[in-house]
Amino acid sequence: MCRTSIPRVGPTFRPLPPGAFVTGPASTPHDARRRLLVPVLGSCGIVAALMQTVVVPLLPDLPALTGSSASTVSWTLTATLLSGAVCTPLLGRAGDMFGKKRMLVLAMVVLSIGSLMCALTSDIAVLIVGRTLQGMATAVVPLGISILRDELPPAKVGGGVAMMSSTLGIGAAVGLPLAGLVVDHADWHMMFWAATALALVVLTLVVLVVRESPVRTPGRFDVIGSLGLAAFLVCLLLAVSKGAAWGWGSARTTGLIGAAAAILLGWCRHQWRARTPLVDLRVTTRPAVLLPNIAALFIGFSFYANSLSTAQLVQTPEASGYGLGLSVAAGGLCLLPGGVMMVVLSPLSTRLTATRGPRFCLGLGAVLLGLGYVVRIFTSHDLWTVIAGATVVASGTAMCYSALPMLVIRAVPAAQTAAANGINALMRTIGQAVCSAVVAAVLTTYTISAAGRELPALHAYMVVFVIAGAVAGCALIACLCIPDPVGPTAVPIPAPATPADSRPLAPRPDPTGRT
């Protein structure tokens, strides 16, 4: 019998070998959104960090501009610090429960309203309220980190988280020179008009690009725990930030510290007993989570000392014998190379975290922080050496900030990512508040008379650098004690993939019925 050969119509499908990967379609709406996710969320973090430092160059002139006292004007910084510290863990927990994008949009809307209030007023009371609203946006960083964990492929999570975490330092480094330029060349309200426009642009991008994460934590929101945490943070941070002005032995300062201790004890007891606590202390007190939080406290302190001292050091009049007499804008520009290095080092930090682990990256960053302050101690007379030392400190900070969220992510369940990173960011904020109080106390203790006024002596800055370097050493010790995570909450950190959209493709069936 003669067989007729019938040509097969259509493509021949062959099964792919196990583990094979093929690239997906050239472009899909989901792929486009995913590519924009890191830049958009990073922009949120930079804008939020800008608000922390944007008012600093204005502080010397604000009493005359608003008709208020210097102590009242200082609340424009204190209020932002307090609201950021209180809202970061609260919005992080609310994001885990009710939607991370929803809380992110809320934070950016409040930031826009606060910036607009500051742009429209010269009244100090309204200005403080606006600054309080701006501080709420600090929560966007842990919320963004949690969204990245939920939305990105595992191989890209490390890079996205590193960049998101670094925005805290990038925004702080960029904010001072930009604000200084505005103060030197335009009306001070323009600074807040620019902040309003920037916040609205970023808010629009969030609405268009970021999708709501499906990962949620069921349960009821812990209102009592939220109020308790807010009361504790307000008492603690008020005492720390105002202790130098009120007197560390004054009734107000000691009373606030005592109240903070009492509230903390009651709050911890409530959290242990609550069915759905605001902060799961059973997870938070594990060494794999607790030690990164302690390290974050030290890193926040050590990094902030660099920001507080550098601009002030180079702006000191030349009559002091060590100052360079630079303008506000020029003093802020000394921190700009450090901000650039934080951007540049984020990919390297991601690679180190993937190949050597986040603990190695954190330890290396802490060592760089300490070395940066060694440089600062011996080279604080020439502008280029001041910039070099500040840049080394910023480089170490970039590596630490990249590693800390990954240490937290791999040690907590996915449903608690935003809350856990909110606590980690809170510890950095507390470290910065303590650093501000310590630096202020040191700079007012060691003074000299020059240019017709009292100025910090060069020895005061050396003491600050020694303290900050020692604190970086404490961060290194905490890092070395962090255990490797074990159990179901451990999250592997894969190396970044080379193909942008590599995904496994299941073999299709052959139309002929053969396999």
PDB file of C-alpha atoms in Angstrom, residues 171-381:
ATOM      1  CA  GLY A 171      17.120  63.089  49.259  1.00  0.00           C
ATOM      2  CA  ALA A 172      18.860  64.407  52.356  1.00  0.00           C
ATOM      3  CA  ALA A 173      22.075  65.060  50.403  1.00  0.00           C
ATOM      4  CA  VAL A 174      20.286  66.791  47.527  1.00  0.00           C
ATOM      5  CA  GLY A 175      17.841  68.755  49.682  1.00  0.00           C
ATOM      6  CA  LEU A 176      20.373  70.994  51.419  1.00  0.00           C
ATOM      7  CA  PRO A 177      22.084  72.436  48.306  1.00  0.00           C
ATOM      8  CA  LEU A 178      18.793  72.879  46.441  1.00  0.00           C
ATOM      9  CA  ALA A 179      17.197  74.650  49.383  1.00  0.00           C
ATOM     10  CA  GLY A 180      20.313  76.762  49.805  1.00  0.00           C
ATOM     11  CA  LEU A 181      20.158  77.889  46.174  1.00  0.00           C
ATOM     12  CA  VAL A 182      16.504  78.883  46.569  1.00  0.00           C
ATOM     13  CA  VAL A 183      17.224  80.794  49.787  1.00  0.00           C
ATOM     14  CA  ASP A 184      20.113  82.665  48.149  1.00  0.00           C
ATOM     15  CA  HIS A 185      18.361  83.584  44.891  1.00  0.00           C
ATOM     16  CA  ALA A 186      14.556  83.586  45.386  1.00  0.00           C
ATOM     17  CA  ASP A 187      11.728  84.145  47.832  1.00  0.00           C
ATOM     18  CA  TRP A 188      11.683  81.385  50.447  1.00  0.00           C
ATOM     19  CA  HIS A 189       8.084  80.448  49.572  1.00  0.00           C
ATOM     20  CA  MET A 190       9.317  79.262  46.166  1.00  0.00           C
ATOM     21  CA  MET A 191      10.950  76.332  47.899  1.00  0.00           C
ATOM     22  CA  PHE A 192       7.575  75.055  49.094  1.00  0.00           C
ATOM     23  CA  TRP A 193       5.879  75.825  45.772  1.00  0.00           C
ATOM     24  CA  ALA A 194       8.493  73.652  44.090  1.00  0.00           C
ATOM     25  CA  ALA A 195       7.934  70.941  46.711  1.00  0.00           C
ATOM     26  CA  THR A 196       4.183  71.061  46.057  1.00  0.00           C
ATOM     27  CA  ALA A 197       4.611  70.705  42.301  1.00  0.00           C
ATOM     28  CA  LEU A 198       7.096  67.868  42.714  1.00  0.00           C
ATOM     29  CA  ALA A 199       4.823  66.024  45.141  1.00  0.00           C
ATOM     30  CA  LEU A 200       1.837  66.308  42.783  1.00  0.00           C
ATOM     31  CA  VAL A 201       3.844  64.983  39.832  1.00  0.00           C
ATOM     32  CA  VAL A 202       5.057  61.988  41.843  1.00  0.00           C
ATOM     33  CA  LEU A 203       1.539  61.380  43.200  1.00  0.00           C
ATOM     34  CA  THR A 204       0.193  61.247  39.646  1.00  0.00           C
ATOM     35  CA  LEU A 205       2.875  58.746  38.652  1.00  0.00           C
ATOM     36  CA  VAL A 206       2.026  56.547  41.643  1.00  0.00           C
ATOM     37  CA  VAL A 207      -1.653  56.481  40.689  1.00  0.00           C
ATOM     38  CA  LEU A 208      -0.849  55.594  37.069  1.00  0.00           C
ATOM     39  CA  VAL A 209       2.011  53.120  37.527  1.00  0.00           C
ATOM     40  CA  VAL A 210       1.717  51.357  40.894  1.00  0.00           C
ATOM     41  CA  ARG A 211      -0.928  48.692  41.243  1.00  0.00           C
ATOM     42  CA  GLU A 212      -2.391  47.547  44.529  1.00  0.00           C
ATOM     43  CA  SER A 213      -0.540  44.615  46.066  1.00  0.00           C
ATOM     44  CA  PRO A 214      -2.690  41.513  46.645  1.00  0.00           C
ATOM     45  CA  VAL A 215      -0.689  40.535  49.767  1.00  0.00           C
ATOM     46  CA  ARG A 216      -2.721  41.474  52.846  1.00  0.00           C
ATOM     47  CA  THR A 217      -2.767  40.692  56.566  1.00  0.00           C
ATOM     48  CA  PRO A 218      -6.261  39.898  57.890  1.00  0.00           C
ATOM     49  CA  GLY A 219      -7.462  41.193  61.245  1.00  0.00           C
ATOM     50  CA  ARG A 220      -8.473  44.393  62.993  1.00  0.00           C
ATOM     51  CA  PHE A 221      -6.274  47.453  63.264  1.00  0.00           C
ATOM     52  CA  ASP A 222      -4.809  47.821  66.755  1.00  0.00           C
ATOM     53  CA  VAL A 223      -6.069  51.297  67.713  1.00  0.00           C
ATOM     54  CA  ILE A 224      -4.912  51.078  71.343  1.00  0.00           C
ATOM     55  CA  GLY A 225      -1.456  49.927  70.262  1.00  0.00           C
ATOM     56  CA  SER A 226      -1.284  52.771  67.715  1.00  0.00           C
ATOM     57  CA  LEU A 227      -2.152  55.399  70.310  1.00  0.00           C
ATOM     58  CA  GLY A 228       0.333  53.900  72.754  1.00  0.00           C
ATOM     59  CA  LEU A 229       3.165  53.867  70.225  1.00  0.00           C
ATOM     60  CA  ALA A 230       2.383  57.448  69.184  1.00  0.00           C
ATOM     61  CA  ALA A 231       2.393  58.634  72.807  1.00  0.00           C
ATOM     62  CA  PHE A 232       5.687  56.854  73.521  1.00  0.00           C
ATOM     63  CA  LEU A 233       7.411  58.321  70.459  1.00  0.00           C
ATOM     64  CA  VAL A 234       6.150  61.848  71.119  1.00  0.00           C
ATOM     65  CA  CYS A 235       7.386  61.762  74.723  1.00  0.00           C
ATOM     66  CA  LEU A 236      10.737  60.211  73.823  1.00  0.00           C
ATOM     67  CA  LEU A 237      11.556  62.352  70.801  1.00  0.00           C
ATOM     68  CA  LEU A 238      10.385  65.574  72.440  1.00  0.00           C
ATOM     69  CA  ALA A 239      12.694  64.897  75.375  1.00  0.00           C
ATOM     70  CA  VAL A 240      15.604  64.048  73.089  1.00  0.00           C
ATOM     71  CA  SER A 241      15.168  66.926  70.629  1.00  0.00           C
ATOM     72  CA  LYS A 242      14.329  69.604  73.208  1.00  0.00           C
ATOM     73  CA  GLY A 243      16.476  68.377  76.094  1.00  0.00           C
ATOM     74  CA  ALA A 244      19.363  70.721  75.311  1.00  0.00           C
ATOM     75  CA  ALA A 245      17.057  73.774  75.168  1.00  0.00           C
ATOM     76  CA  TRP A 246      14.973  72.845  78.205  1.00  0.00           C
ATOM     77  CA  GLY A 247      17.850  71.419  80.231  1.00  0.00           C
ATOM     78  CA  TRP A 248      18.493  67.704  80.610  1.00  0.00           C
ATOM     79  CA  GLY A 249      17.688  67.866  84.299  1.00  0.00           C
ATOM     80  CA  SER A 250      14.570  70.001  83.929  1.00  0.00           C
ATOM     81  CA  ALA A 251      11.178  68.775  85.071  1.00  0.00           C
ATOM     82  CA  ARG A 252       9.821  68.737  81.517  1.00  0.00           C
ATOM     83  CA  THR A 253      12.674  66.627  80.140  1.00  0.00           C
ATOM     84  CA  THR A 254      12.801  64.099  82.978  1.00  0.00           C
ATOM     85  CA  GLY A 255       9.008  63.930  83.088  1.00  0.00           C
ATOM     86  CA  LEU A 256       8.803  63.125  79.389  1.00  0.00           C
ATOM     87  CA  ILE A 257      11.494  60.453  79.672  1.00  0.00           C
ATOM     88  CA  GLY A 258       9.724  58.875  82.637  1.00  0.00           C
ATOM     89  CA  ALA A 259       6.397  58.969  80.803  1.00  0.00           C
ATOM     90  CA  ALA A 260       7.991  57.385  77.719  1.00  0.00           C
ATOM     91  CA  ALA A 261       9.384  54.532  79.828  1.00  0.00           C
ATOM     92  CA  ALA A 262       6.035  53.901  81.529  1.00  0.00           C
ATOM     93  CA  ILE A 263       4.102  54.019  78.256  1.00  0.00           C
ATOM     94  CA  LEU A 264       6.585  51.649  76.619  1.00  0.00           C
ATOM     95  CA  LEU A 265       6.136  49.035  79.342  1.00  0.00           C
ATOM     96  CA  GLY A 266       2.352  49.196  79.070  1.00  0.00           C
ATOM     97  CA  TRP A 267       2.498  49.145  75.288  1.00  0.00           C
ATOM     98  CA  CYS A 268       4.716  46.048  75.215  1.00  0.00           C
ATOM     99  CA  ARG A 269       2.365  44.248  77.585  1.00  0.00           C
ATOM    100  CA  HIS A 270      -0.584  45.095  75.345  1.00  0.00           C
ATOM    101  CA  GLN A 271       1.239  43.956  72.195  1.00  0.00           C
ATOM    102  CA  TRP A 272       2.072  40.568  73.717  1.00  0.00           C
ATOM    103  CA  ARG A 273      -1.595  39.998  74.595  1.00  0.00           C
ATOM    104  CA  ALA A 274      -3.308  41.502  71.543  1.00  0.00           C
ATOM    105  CA  ARG A 275      -4.819  39.112  69.002  1.00  0.00           C
ATOM    106  CA  THR A 276      -3.710  41.284  66.056  1.00  0.00           C
ATOM    107  CA  PRO A 277      -0.964  43.537  67.466  1.00  0.00           C
ATOM    108  CA  LEU A 278       0.354  46.623  65.745  1.00  0.00           C
ATOM    109  CA  VAL A 279       3.886  45.202  66.083  1.00  0.00           C
ATOM    110  CA  ASP A 280       4.303  41.445  66.391  1.00  0.00           C
ATOM    111  CA  LEU A 281       6.837  41.373  69.220  1.00  0.00           C
ATOM    112  CA  ARG A 282       7.264  37.619  68.846  1.00  0.00           C
ATOM    113  CA  VAL A 283       8.750  38.278  65.409  1.00  0.00           C
ATOM    114  CA  THR A 284      10.413  41.615  66.206  1.00  0.00           C
ATOM    115  CA  THR A 285      12.335  40.263  69.200  1.00  0.00           C
ATOM    116  CA  ARG A 286      13.919  37.442  67.219  1.00  0.00           C
ATOM    117  CA  PRO A 287      17.666  38.102  66.844  1.00  0.00           C
ATOM    118  CA  ALA A 288      17.375  38.005  63.040  1.00  0.00           C
ATOM    119  CA  VAL A 289      14.991  41.011  63.225  1.00  0.00           C
ATOM    120  CA  LEU A 290      16.030  42.723  66.470  1.00  0.00           C
ATOM    121  CA  LEU A 291      19.724  43.045  65.638  1.00  0.00           C
ATOM    122  CA  PRO A 292      19.141  44.709  62.216  1.00  0.00           C
ATOM    123  CA  ASN A 293      16.864  47.190  64.002  1.00  0.00           C
ATOM    124  CA  ILE A 294      19.597  47.920  66.552  1.00  0.00           C
ATOM    125  CA  ALA A 295      22.074  48.329  63.705  1.00  0.00           C
ATOM    126  CA  ALA A 296      19.627  50.726  61.997  1.00  0.00           C
ATOM    127  CA  LEU A 297      19.581  52.859  65.159  1.00  0.00           C
ATOM    128  CA  PHE A 298      23.380  53.147  65.102  1.00  0.00           C
ATOM    129  CA  ILE A 299      23.555  53.715  61.340  1.00  0.00           C
ATOM    130  CA  GLY A 300      20.962  56.495  61.540  1.00  0.00           C
ATOM    131  CA  PHE A 301      22.996  58.193  64.264  1.00  0.00           C
ATOM    132  CA  SER A 302      26.320  57.859  62.439  1.00  0.00           C
ATOM    133  CA  PHE A 303      25.005  59.022  59.068  1.00  0.00           C
ATOM    134  CA  TYR A 304      23.153  62.056  60.448  1.00  0.00           C
ATOM    135  CA  ALA A 305      26.265  63.350  62.220  1.00  0.00           C
ATOM    136  CA  ASN A 306      27.839  63.792  58.783  1.00  0.00           C
ATOM    137  CA  SER A 307      24.875  65.830  57.483  1.00  0.00           C
ATOM    138  CA  LEU A 308      24.659  68.010  60.586  1.00  0.00           C
ATOM    139  CA  SER A 309      28.350  68.827  60.840  1.00  0.00           C
ATOM    140  CA  THR A 310      29.628  69.169  57.273  1.00  0.00           C
ATOM    141  CA  ALA A 311      27.636  72.167  56.067  1.00  0.00           C
ATOM    142  CA  GLN A 312      28.013  73.949  59.394  1.00  0.00           C
ATOM    143  CA  LEU A 313      31.780  73.325  59.449  1.00  0.00           C
ATOM    144  CA  VAL A 314      32.486  74.820  56.013  1.00  0.00           C
ATOM    145  CA  GLN A 315      30.138  77.776  56.624  1.00  0.00           C
ATOM    146  CA  THR A 316      32.004  78.832  59.788  1.00  0.00           C
ATOM    147  CA  PRO A 317      33.712  82.225  59.261  1.00  0.00           C
ATOM    148  CA  GLU A 318      37.407  82.207  58.420  1.00  0.00           C
ATOM    149  CA  ALA A 319      38.045  84.297  61.558  1.00  0.00           C
ATOM    150  CA  SER A 320      37.548  81.113  63.567  1.00  0.00           C
ATOM    151  CA  GLY A 321      40.895  79.847  62.325  1.00  0.00           C
ATOM    152  CA  TYR A 322      39.475  76.711  60.695  1.00  0.00           C
ATOM    153  CA  GLY A 323      36.264  77.694  58.912  1.00  0.00           C
ATOM    154  CA  LEU A 324      36.025  78.273  55.161  1.00  0.00           C
ATOM    155  CA  GLY A 325      33.308  80.956  55.221  1.00  0.00           C
ATOM    156  CA  LEU A 326      31.204  79.362  52.455  1.00  0.00           C
ATOM    157  CA  SER A 327      27.618  80.347  51.665  1.00  0.00           C
ATOM    158  CA  VAL A 328      24.607  78.250  52.585  1.00  0.00           C
ATOM    159  CA  ALA A 329      24.278  76.904  49.043  1.00  0.00           C
ATOM    160  CA  ALA A 330      27.995  76.106  48.757  1.00  0.00           C
ATOM    161  CA  GLY A 331      27.953  74.383  52.128  1.00  0.00           C
ATOM    162  CA  GLY A 332      25.074  72.201  51.000  1.00  0.00           C
ATOM    163  CA  LEU A 333      26.856  71.339  47.757  1.00  0.00           C
ATOM    164  CA  CYS A 334      29.595  69.676  49.807  1.00  0.00           C
ATOM    165  CA  LEU A 335      27.110  66.876  50.513  1.00  0.00           C
ATOM    166  CA  LEU A 336      26.080  66.445  46.876  1.00  0.00           C
ATOM    167  CA  PRO A 337      28.963  64.082  45.871  1.00  0.00           C
ATOM    168  CA  GLY A 338      27.876  61.802  48.702  1.00  0.00           C
ATOM    169  CA  GLY A 339      24.358  61.693  47.280  1.00  0.00           C
ATOM    170  CA  VAL A 340      25.746  60.805  43.854  1.00  0.00           C
ATOM    171  CA  MET A 341      27.819  58.003  45.386  1.00  0.00           C
ATOM    172  CA  MET A 342      24.712  56.586  47.050  1.00  0.00           C
ATOM    173  CA  VAL A 343      23.096  56.266  43.621  1.00  0.00           C
ATOM    174  CA  VAL A 344      26.224  54.767  42.063  1.00  0.00           C
ATOM    175  CA  LEU A 345      26.778  52.242  44.841  1.00  0.00           C
ATOM    176  CA  SER A 346      23.238  50.855  44.896  1.00  0.00           C
ATOM    177  CA  PRO A 347      23.906  48.317  42.077  1.00  0.00           C
ATOM    178  CA  LEU A 348      27.174  47.274  43.728  1.00  0.00           C
ATOM    179  CA  SER A 349      25.401  46.832  47.045  1.00  0.00           C
ATOM    180  CA  THR A 350      22.800  44.681  45.323  1.00  0.00           C
ATOM    181  CA  ARG A 351      25.495  42.471  43.797  1.00  0.00           C
ATOM    182  CA  LEU A 352      27.299  42.121  47.126  1.00  0.00           C
ATOM    183  CA  THR A 353      24.045  41.288  48.875  1.00  0.00           C
ATOM    184  CA  ALA A 354      23.245  38.629  46.270  1.00  0.00           C
ATOM    185  CA  THR A 355      26.695  37.039  46.254  1.00  0.00           C
ATOM    186  CA  ARG A 356      27.900  37.510  49.841  1.00  0.00           C
ATOM    187  CA  GLY A 357      24.684  38.160  51.727  1.00  0.00           C
ATOM    188  CA  PRO A 358      23.176  41.319  53.267  1.00  0.00           C
ATOM    189  CA  ARG A 359      25.079  40.834  56.519  1.00  0.00           C
ATOM    190  CA  PHE A 360      28.397  41.125  54.670  1.00  0.00           C
ATOM    191  CA  CYS A 361      27.179  44.245  52.857  1.00  0.00           C
ATOM    192  CA  LEU A 362      26.026  45.815  56.146  1.00  0.00           C
ATOM    193  CA  GLY A 363      29.345  45.039  57.822  1.00  0.00           C
ATOM    194  CA  LEU A 364      31.326  46.492  54.926  1.00  0.00           C
ATOM    195  CA  GLY A 365      29.184  49.617  55.021  1.00  0.00           C
ATOM    196  CA  ALA A 366      29.731  50.043  58.752  1.00  0.00           C
ATOM    197  CA  VAL A 367      33.499  49.740  58.224  1.00  0.00           C
ATOM    198  CA  LEU A 368      33.367  52.415  55.525  1.00  0.00           C
ATOM    199  CA  LEU A 369      31.348  54.654  57.843  1.00  0.00           C
ATOM    200  CA  GLY A 370      33.988  54.355  60.523  1.00  0.00           C
ATOM    201  CA  LEU A 371      36.836  54.956  58.048  1.00  0.00           C
ATOM    202  CA  GLY A 372      35.024  58.015  56.752  1.00  0.00           C
ATOM    203  CA  TYR A 373      35.078  59.581  60.201  1.00  0.00           C
ATOM    204  CA  VAL A 374      38.750  58.708  60.606  1.00  0.00           C
ATOM    205  CA  VAL A 375      39.320  60.727  57.436  1.00  0.00           C
ATOM    206  CA  ARG A 376      37.164  63.536  58.844  1.00  0.00           C
ATOM    207  CA  ILE A 377      39.222  63.702  62.041  1.00  0.00           C
ATOM    208  CA  PHE A 378      42.542  64.258  60.264  1.00  0.00           C
ATOM    209  CA  THR A 379      41.445  66.205  57.165  1.00  0.00           C
ATOM    210  CA  SER A 380      38.992  68.934  58.143  1.00  0.00           C
ATOM    211  CA  HIS A 381      40.994  71.988  57.047  1.00  0.00           C
TER     212      HIS A 381
END
